[in-house]
Coordinates of C-alpha atoms in Angstrom, one line a residue:
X1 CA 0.0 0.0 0.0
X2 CA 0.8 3.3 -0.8
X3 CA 2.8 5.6 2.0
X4 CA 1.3 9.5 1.1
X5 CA 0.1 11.4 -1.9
X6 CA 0.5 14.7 -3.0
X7 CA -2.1 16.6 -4.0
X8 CA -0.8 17.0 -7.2
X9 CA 1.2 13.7 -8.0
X10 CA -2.0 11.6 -6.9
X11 CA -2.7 9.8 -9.8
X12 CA 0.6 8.9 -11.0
X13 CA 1.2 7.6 -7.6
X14 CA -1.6 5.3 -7.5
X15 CA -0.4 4.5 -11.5
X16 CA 3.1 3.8 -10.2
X17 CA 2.0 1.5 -6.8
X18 CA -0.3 -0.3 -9.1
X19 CA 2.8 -1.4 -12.1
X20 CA 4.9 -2.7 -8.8
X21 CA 2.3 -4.6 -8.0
X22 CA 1.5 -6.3 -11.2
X23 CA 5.6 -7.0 -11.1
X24 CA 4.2 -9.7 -8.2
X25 CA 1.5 -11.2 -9.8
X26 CA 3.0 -14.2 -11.3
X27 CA 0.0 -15.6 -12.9
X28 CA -0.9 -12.1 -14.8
X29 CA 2.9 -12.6 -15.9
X30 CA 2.8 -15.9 -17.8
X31 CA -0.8 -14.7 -19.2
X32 CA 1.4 -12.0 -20.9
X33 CA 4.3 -13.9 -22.3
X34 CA 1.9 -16.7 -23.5
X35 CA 0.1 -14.2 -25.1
X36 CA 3.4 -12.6 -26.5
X37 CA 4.8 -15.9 -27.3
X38 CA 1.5 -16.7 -29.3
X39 CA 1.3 -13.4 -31.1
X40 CA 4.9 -13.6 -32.5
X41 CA 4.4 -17.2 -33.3
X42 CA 1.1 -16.0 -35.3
X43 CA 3.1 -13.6 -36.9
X44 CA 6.3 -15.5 -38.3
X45 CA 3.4 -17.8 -39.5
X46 CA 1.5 -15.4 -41.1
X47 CA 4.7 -13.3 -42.9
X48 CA 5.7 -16.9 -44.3
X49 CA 2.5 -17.7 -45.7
X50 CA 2.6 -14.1 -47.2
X51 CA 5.8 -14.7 -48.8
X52 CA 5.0 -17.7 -49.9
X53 CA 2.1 -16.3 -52.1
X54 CA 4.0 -13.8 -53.0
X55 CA 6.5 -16.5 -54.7
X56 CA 3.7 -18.6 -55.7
X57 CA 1.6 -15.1 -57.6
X58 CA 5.3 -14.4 -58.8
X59 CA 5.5 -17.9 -61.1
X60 CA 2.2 -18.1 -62.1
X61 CA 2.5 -14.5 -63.8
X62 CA 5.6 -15.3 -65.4
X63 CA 3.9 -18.5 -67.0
X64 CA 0.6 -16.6 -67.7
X65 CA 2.7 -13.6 -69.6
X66 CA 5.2 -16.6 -71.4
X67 CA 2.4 -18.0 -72.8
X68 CA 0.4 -14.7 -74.1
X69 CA 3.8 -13.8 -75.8
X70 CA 4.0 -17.1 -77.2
X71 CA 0.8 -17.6 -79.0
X72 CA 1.5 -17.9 -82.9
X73 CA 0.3 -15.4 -85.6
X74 CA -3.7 -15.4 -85.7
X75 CA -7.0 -13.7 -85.5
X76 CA -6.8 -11.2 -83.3
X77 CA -10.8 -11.9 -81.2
X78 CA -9.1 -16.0 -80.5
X79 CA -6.1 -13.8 -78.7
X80 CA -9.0 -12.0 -77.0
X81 CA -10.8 -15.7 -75.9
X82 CA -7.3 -17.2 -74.9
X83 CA -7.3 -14.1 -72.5
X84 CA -4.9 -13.3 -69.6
X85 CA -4.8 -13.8 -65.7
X86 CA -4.9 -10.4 -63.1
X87 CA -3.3 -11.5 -59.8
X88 CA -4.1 -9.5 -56.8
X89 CA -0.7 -9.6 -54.9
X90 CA -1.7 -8.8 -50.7
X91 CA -1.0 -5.5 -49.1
X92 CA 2.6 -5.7 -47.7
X93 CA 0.4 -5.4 -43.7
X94 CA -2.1 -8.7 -45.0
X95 CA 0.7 -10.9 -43.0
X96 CA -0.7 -8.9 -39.8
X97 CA -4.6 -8.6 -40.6
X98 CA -5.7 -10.9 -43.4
X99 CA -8.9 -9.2 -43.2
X100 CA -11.2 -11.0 -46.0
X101 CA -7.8 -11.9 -48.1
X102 CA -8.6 -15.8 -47.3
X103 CA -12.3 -16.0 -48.4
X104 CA -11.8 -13.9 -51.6
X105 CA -10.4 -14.8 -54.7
X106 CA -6.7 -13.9 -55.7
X107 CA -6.6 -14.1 -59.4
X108 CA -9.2 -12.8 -62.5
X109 CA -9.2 -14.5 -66.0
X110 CA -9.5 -11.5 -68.3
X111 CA -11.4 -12.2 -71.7
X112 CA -13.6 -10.4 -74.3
X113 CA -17.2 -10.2 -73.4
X114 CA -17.1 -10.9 -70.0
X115 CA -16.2 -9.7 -66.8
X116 CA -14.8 -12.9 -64.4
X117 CA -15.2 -13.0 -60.8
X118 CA -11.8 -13.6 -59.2
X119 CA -11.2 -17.3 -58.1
X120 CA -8.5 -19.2 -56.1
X121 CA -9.1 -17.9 -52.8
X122 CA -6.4 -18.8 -49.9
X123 CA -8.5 -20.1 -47.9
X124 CA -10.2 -23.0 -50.1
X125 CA -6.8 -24.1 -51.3
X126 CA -5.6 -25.2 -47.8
X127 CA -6.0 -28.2 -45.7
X128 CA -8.8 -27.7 -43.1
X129 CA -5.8 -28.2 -40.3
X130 CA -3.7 -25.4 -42.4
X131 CA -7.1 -23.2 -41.9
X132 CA -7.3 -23.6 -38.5
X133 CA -3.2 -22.5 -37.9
X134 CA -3.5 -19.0 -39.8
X135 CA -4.7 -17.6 -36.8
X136 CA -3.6 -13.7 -37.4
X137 CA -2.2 -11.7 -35.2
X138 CA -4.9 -9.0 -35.4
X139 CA -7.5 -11.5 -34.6
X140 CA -5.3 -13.0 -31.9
X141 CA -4.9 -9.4 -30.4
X142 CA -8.5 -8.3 -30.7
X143 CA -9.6 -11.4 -29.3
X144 CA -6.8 -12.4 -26.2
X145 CA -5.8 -8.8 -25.2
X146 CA -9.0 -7.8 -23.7
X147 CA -9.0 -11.2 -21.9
X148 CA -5.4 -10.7 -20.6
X149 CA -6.5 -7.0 -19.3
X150 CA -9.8 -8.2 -18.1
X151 CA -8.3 -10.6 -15.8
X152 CA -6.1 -7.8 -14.4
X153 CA -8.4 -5.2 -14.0
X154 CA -11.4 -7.4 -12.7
X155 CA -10.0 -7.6 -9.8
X156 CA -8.7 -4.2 -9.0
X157 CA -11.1 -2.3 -6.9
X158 CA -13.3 -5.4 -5.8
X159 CA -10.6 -7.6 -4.1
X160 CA -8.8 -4.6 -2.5
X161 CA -12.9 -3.9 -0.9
X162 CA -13.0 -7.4 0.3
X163 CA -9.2 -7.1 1.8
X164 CA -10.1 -3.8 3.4
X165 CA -7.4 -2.1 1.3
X166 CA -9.4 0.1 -0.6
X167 CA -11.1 2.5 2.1
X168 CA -7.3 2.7 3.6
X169 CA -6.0 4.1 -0.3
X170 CA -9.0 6.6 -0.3
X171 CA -8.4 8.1 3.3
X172 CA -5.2 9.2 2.3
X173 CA -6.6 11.6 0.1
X174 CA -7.4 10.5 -3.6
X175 CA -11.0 10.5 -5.1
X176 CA -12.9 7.3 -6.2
X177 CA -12.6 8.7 -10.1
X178 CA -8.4 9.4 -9.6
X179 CA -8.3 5.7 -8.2
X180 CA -9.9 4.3 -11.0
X181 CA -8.7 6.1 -13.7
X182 CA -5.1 5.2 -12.4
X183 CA -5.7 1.5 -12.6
X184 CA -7.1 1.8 -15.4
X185 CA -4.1 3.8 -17.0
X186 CA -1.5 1.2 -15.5
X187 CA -3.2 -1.4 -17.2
X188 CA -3.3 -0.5 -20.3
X189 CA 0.1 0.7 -20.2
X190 CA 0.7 -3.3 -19.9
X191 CA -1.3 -3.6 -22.8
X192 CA 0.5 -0.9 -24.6
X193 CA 3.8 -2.5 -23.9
X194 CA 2.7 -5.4 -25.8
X195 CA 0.9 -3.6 -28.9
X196 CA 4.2 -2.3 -28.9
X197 CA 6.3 -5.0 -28.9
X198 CA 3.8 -6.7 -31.6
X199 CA 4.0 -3.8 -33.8
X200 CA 8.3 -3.8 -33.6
X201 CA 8.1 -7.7 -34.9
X202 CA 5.9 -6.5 -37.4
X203 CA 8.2 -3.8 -38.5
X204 CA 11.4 -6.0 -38.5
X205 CA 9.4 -8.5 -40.8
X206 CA 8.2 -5.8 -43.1
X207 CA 12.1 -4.3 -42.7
X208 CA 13.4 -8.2 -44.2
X209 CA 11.6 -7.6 -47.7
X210 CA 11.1 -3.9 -47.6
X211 CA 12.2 -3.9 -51.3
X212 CA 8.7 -5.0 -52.1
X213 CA 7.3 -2.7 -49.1
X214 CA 4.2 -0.6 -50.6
X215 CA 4.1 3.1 -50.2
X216 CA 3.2 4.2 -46.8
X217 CA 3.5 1.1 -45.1
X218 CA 5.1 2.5 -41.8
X219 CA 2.4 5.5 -42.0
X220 CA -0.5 2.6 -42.2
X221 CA 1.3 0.7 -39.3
X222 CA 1.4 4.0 -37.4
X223 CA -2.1 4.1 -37.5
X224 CA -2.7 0.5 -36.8
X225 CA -1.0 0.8 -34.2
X226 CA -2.7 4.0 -32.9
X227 CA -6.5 2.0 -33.1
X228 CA -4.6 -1.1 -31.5
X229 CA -3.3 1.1 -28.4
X230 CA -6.8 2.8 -28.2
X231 CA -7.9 -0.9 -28.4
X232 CA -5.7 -1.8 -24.9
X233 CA -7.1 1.8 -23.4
X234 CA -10.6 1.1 -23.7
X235 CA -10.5 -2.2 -22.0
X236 CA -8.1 -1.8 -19.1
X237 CA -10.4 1.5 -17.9
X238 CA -13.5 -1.1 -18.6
X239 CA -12.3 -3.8 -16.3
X240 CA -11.5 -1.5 -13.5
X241 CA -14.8 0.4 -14.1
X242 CA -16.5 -2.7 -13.6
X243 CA -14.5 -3.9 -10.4
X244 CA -15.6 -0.6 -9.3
X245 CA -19.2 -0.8 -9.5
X246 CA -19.6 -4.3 -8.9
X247 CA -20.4 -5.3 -5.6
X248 CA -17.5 -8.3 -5.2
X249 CA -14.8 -9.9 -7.4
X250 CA -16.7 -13.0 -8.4
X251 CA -19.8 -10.6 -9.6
X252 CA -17.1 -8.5 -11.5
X253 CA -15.3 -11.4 -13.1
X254 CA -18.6 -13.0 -14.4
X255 CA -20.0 -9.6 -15.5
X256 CA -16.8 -9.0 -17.5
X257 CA -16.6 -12.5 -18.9
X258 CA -20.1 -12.6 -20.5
X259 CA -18.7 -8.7 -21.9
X260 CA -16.0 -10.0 -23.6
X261 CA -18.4 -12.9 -24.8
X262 CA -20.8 -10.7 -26.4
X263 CA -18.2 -7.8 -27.6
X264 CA -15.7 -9.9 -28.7
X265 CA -17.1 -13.7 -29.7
X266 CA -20.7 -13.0 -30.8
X267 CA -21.3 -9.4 -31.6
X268 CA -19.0 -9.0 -34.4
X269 CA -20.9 -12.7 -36.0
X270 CA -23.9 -11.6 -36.0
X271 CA -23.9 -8.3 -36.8
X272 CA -22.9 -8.9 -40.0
X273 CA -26.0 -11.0 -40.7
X274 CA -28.1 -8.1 -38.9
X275 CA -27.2 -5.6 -41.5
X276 CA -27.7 -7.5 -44.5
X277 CA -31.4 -8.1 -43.6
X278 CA -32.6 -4.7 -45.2
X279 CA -30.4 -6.1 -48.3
X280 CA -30.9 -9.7 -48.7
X281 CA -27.3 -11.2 -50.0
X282 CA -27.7 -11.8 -53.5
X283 CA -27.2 -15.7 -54.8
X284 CA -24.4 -16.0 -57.5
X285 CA -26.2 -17.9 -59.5
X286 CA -29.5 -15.5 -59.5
X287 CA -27.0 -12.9 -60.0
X288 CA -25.0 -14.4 -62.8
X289 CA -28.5 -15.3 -64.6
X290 CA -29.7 -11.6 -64.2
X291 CA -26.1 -10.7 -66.2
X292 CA -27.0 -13.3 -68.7
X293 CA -30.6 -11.8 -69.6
X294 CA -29.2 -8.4 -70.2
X295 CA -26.5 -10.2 -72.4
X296 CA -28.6 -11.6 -74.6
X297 CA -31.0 -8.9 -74.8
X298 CA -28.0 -7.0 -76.3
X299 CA -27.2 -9.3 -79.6
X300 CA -24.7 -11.1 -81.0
X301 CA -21.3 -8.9 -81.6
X302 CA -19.6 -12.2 -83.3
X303 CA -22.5 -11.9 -85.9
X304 CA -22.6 -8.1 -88.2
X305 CA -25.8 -9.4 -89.4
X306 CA -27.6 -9.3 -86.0
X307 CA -31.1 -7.1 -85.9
X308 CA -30.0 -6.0 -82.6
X309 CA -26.9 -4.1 -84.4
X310 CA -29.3 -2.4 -87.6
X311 CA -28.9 0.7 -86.1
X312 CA -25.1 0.6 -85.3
X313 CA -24.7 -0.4 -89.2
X314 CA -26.8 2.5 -90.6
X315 CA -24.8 4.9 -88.2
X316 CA -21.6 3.1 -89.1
X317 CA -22.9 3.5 -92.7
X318 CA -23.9 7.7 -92.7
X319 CA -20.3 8.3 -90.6
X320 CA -18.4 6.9 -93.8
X321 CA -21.0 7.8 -96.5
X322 CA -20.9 4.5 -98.4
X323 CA -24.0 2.3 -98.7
X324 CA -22.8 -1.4 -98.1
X325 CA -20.2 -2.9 -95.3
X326 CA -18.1 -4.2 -98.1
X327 CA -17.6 -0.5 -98.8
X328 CA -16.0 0.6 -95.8
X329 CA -12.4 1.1 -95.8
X330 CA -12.3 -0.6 -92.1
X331 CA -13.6 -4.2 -90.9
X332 CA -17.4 -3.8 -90.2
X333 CA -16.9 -7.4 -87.4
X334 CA -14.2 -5.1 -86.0
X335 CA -16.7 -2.2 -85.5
X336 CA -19.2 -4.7 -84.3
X337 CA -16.8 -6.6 -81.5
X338 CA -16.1 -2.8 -80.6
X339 CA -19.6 -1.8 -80.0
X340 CA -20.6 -5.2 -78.4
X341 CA -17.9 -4.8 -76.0
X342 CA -18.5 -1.2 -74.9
X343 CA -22.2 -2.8 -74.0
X344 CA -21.3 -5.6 -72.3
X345 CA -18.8 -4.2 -70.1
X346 CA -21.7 -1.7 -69.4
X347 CA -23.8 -4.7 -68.3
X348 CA -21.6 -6.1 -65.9
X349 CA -20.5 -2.5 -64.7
X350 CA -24.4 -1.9 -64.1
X351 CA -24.9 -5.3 -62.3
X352 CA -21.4 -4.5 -60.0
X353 CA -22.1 -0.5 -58.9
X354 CA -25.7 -2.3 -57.5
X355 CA -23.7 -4.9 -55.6
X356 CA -21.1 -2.5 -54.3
X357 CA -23.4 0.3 -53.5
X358 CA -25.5 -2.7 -51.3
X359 CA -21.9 -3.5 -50.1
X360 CA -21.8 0.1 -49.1
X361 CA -24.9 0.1 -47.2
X362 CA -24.2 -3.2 -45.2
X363 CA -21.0 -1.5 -44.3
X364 CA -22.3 1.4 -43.4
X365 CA -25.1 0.4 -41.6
X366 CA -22.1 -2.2 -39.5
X367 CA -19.8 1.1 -38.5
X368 CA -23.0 2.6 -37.0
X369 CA -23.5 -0.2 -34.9
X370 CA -19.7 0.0 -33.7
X371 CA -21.0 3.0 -31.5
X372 CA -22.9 0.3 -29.9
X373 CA -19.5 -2.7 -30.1
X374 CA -15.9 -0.9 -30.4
X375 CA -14.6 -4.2 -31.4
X376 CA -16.5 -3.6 -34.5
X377 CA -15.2 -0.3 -35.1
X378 CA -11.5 -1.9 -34.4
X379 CA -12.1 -4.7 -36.9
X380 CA -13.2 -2.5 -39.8
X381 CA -10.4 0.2 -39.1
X382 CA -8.1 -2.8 -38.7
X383 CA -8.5 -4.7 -42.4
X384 CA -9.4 -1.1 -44.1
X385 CA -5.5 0.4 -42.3
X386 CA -3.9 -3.1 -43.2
X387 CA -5.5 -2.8 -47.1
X388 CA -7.2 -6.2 -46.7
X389 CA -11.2 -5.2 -46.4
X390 CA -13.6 -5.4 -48.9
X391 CA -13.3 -2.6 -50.6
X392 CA -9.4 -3.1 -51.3
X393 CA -10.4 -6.1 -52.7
X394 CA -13.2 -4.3 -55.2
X395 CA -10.0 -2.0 -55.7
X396 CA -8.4 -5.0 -57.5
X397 CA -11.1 -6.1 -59.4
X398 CA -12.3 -2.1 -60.8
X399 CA -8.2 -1.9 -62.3
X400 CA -8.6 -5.8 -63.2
X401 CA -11.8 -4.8 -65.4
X402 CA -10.2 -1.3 -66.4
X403 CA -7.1 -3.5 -67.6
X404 CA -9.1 -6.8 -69.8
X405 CA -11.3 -3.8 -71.4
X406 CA -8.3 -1.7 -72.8
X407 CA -6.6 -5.0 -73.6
X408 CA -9.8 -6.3 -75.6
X409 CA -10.1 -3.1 -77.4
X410 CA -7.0 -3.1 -78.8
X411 CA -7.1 -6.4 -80.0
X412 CA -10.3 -5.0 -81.7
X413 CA -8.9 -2.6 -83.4
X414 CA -6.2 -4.4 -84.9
X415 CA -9.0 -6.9 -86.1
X416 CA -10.6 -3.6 -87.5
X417 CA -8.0 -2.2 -89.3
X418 CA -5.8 -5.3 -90.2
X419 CA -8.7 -7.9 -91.2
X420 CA -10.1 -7.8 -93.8
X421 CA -14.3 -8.1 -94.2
X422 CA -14.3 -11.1 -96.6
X423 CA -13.2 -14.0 -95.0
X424 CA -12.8 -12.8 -91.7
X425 CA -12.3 -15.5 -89.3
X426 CA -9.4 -17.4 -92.0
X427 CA -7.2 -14.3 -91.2
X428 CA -4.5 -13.7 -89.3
X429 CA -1.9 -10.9 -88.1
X430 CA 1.5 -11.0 -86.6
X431 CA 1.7 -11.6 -82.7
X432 CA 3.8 -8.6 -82.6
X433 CA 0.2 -6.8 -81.8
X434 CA -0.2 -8.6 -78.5
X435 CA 3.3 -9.2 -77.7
X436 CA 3.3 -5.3 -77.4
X437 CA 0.2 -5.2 -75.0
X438 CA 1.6 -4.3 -71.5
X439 CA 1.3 -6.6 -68.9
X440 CA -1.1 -5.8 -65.8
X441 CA 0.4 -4.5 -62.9
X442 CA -1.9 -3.7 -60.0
X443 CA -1.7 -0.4 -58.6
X444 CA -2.3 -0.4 -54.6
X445 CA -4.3 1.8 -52.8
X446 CA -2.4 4.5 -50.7
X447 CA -2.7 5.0 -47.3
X448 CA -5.1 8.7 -47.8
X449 CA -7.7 5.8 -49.5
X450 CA -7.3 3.5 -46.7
X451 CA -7.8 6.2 -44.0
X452 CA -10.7 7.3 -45.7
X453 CA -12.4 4.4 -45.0
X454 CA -10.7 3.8 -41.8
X455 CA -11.6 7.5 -40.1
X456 CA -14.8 7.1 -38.9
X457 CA -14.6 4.1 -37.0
X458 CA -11.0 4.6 -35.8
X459 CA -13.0 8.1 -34.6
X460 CA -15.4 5.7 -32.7
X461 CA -12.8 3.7 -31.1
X462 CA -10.6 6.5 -29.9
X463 CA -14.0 8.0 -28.3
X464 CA -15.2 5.1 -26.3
X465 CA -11.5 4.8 -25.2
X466 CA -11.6 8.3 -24.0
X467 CA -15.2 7.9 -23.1
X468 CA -14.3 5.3 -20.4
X469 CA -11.2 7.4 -19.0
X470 CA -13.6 10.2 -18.2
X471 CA -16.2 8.0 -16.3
X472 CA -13.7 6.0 -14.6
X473 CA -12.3 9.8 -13.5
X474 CA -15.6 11.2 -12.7
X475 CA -16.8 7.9 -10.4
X476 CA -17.9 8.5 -6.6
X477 CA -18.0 6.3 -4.2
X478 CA -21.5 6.1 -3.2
X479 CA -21.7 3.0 -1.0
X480 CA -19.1 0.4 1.0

């Protein structure tokens, strides 16, 4: 127990007995290094699985651009059917929060008249047992901290009330709210220390390949680990609010333990589901047939003689001034596989902005409800910060599309302008036309796009952290 306070040095006093303390506590101790040990273990795992993908996306594009380069002279729309692959490499921080990385898919195939979803996700090309090791250590940090801090502050105000300490601390002069607060602040100094120490591994992996580092990676980090720190805050000054205004330890304890149960465990599982109800999720297959429809209803750009193109052909016509295709001094099909790309991609374009902008509302609709669950707001700044949330991932496949559309059109003109009208599909041109075609290279967000997304519920985080620091410092002792 404390000795004195002054008047002024009150609260770091209290902040300073209660770290000696915790120097004592053995079993607080080994709860930390465990979950140290576990969180660097999660880590190394995690950077060599990135790696590893990295190595593996690496091989496959070489193959993928060896064989575009190598196809023989020919038409140029069976170059636009053989078609190329768009890998997503990960964000350099997807070793620290995977975010949906696993569950999505990691490379597009690019072709004319259609816009692919992306397949070979992580996650269904590993063994189930695999699966169950790629534990992150985000989720391993959002998940075990609070417990680690929980079982340290649970007990802070409640035990020392049933030893009689408590009373003794307060007669020497500090409020209720500077007690509490105190605790609270020594507590999650302990959890800052290991946020801390995470975030250094982290850096020293990132430092090993920093070569293929991505703009602003340390500025990301930073702010990772500013929502991770706020993280620690908020639940150290919870578990010693608690201990405070429950009426023994063993009420305090199972008070915060069906907390972290619903905050941490099954909050952030079924909110998802709750904010999909005003937008049903829509089925794949419904959605793919709805695509399909408007297809057809479009016509048939591999056929100039198509009803649905009369009015592209008497436009075509007037623009040149002659009265027959045949006339033209370009390829009418090439025209044709022009327009009918320019509407198809609109199609699919149409069909995605619907699914993203109910994509937006879900996710809006979940960073409201983090006012209600910080953990929610931590998870969403979290994979947004780290470039590994949804909308990264719809980041990918808007420059994936971009790219297969440029690509096709080019390989259109050359079939306009090199092919000739009689006997179309018996041509062929020199592979020099596609050889020249530049390969994709993804383009990664920077870290002003993440934090847009990443503001508002880092904003929410930081103020139910700061929130709980001024309640804890207001609190009175009204009873015992």
């Amino acid at each position: 127990m404390m000795r004195g306070f002054s008047r002024r040095g009150r609260w770091l006093a209290v902040l300073d007995n209660e770290l000696r303390q915790l120097k004592n506590q053995r079993l607080v101790l080994a709860m930390a290094l465990l979950l140290v040990l576990a969180v660097s273990v999660a880590l190394l795992l995690s950077w060599l699985h990135h790696e590893r993908q990295l190595e593996q996306q690496h091989g496959f594009q070489a193959l993928v651009d060896q064989q575009w380069a190598n196809q023989p002279d020919r038409h140029p729309h069976r170059v636009a059917h053989f078609g190329t692959f768009a890998f997503r490499p990960p964000s350099t921080l997807a070793f620290f929060d995977p975010g949906v990385d696993r569950q999505v898919g990691n490379a597009q195939f690019l072709e004319a008249h259609r816009q692919n979803p992306a397949n070979f996700a992580a996650a269904g090309q590993m063994p189930t047992m695999a699966n169950l090791a790629q534990l992150s250590p985000a989720f391993l940090l959002q998940v075990l901290l609070p417990l680690l801090l929980l079982a340290m502050g649970g007990l802070a105000v409640s035990h020392e009330r049933e030893q009689g300490t408590w009373m003794a601390m307060r007669s020497q002069g500090p409020r209720t709210g500077q007690l509490v607060m105190s605790k609270g602040l020594a507590y999650a100094l302990v959890g800052a220390l290991l946020v801390l120490l995470t975030f250094l591994l982290t850096v020293m992996l990132i430092g090993l390949t920093m070569t293929r580092a991505q703009p602003d990676t340390l500025v990301a980090l930073s702010a990772l680990g500013l929502a991770y720190l706020a993280y620690a805050l908020l639940w150290a000054q919870l578990s010693v609010l608690v201990s405070a205004l429950c009426g023994d330890s063993r009420q305090a304890l199972a008070f915060l333990a069906c907390l972290w149960l619903v905050l941490v465990v099954v909050s952030p599982r079924t909110m998802p589901f709750l904010v999909a109800l005003p937008d049903p999720p829509v089925d794949r297959v419904i959605f793919n047939a709805a695509i399909e429809a408007d297809l057809r209803a479009l016509g048939d750009s591999h056929n100039t003689n198509d009803a649905r193109f009369a009015a592209f052909r008497r436009e075509t016509l007037e623009r040149y001034g002659v009265h027959r295709v045949e006339d033209l001094p370009v390829n009418f099909g090439g025209l044709v596989m022009q327009e009918g790309e320019r509407r198809t991609s609109e199609v699919f374009a149409e069909h995605y902005a619907a699914l993203q902008a109910q994509w937006d509302r879900q996710e809006t609709r979940l960073t409201w409800l983090a006012l209600l669950n910080p953990v929610l707001a931590l998870q969403q700044a979290s994979s947004a910060l780290a470039g590994t949330d949804r909308n990264a991932f719809r980041h990918f496949e808007t420059q994936a599309e971009g790219y297969r559309y440029d690509f096709i059109q080019q390989l259109n003109q050359v079939h306009t302008h090199e092919i000739h009208y009689e006997n179309d599909r018996s041509q062929r041109v020199s592979r020099d036309h596609w050889q020249a075609i530049a390969p994709f290279v993804y383009q990664p967000e920077t870290f002003a796009e993440r934090f847009r997304r990443a503001y508002l519920p880092l904003s929410i985080l930081i103020g139910w952290s700061l929130a709980l620091v001024l309640i804890g410092s207001s609190l009175r002792e009204s009873h015992r």
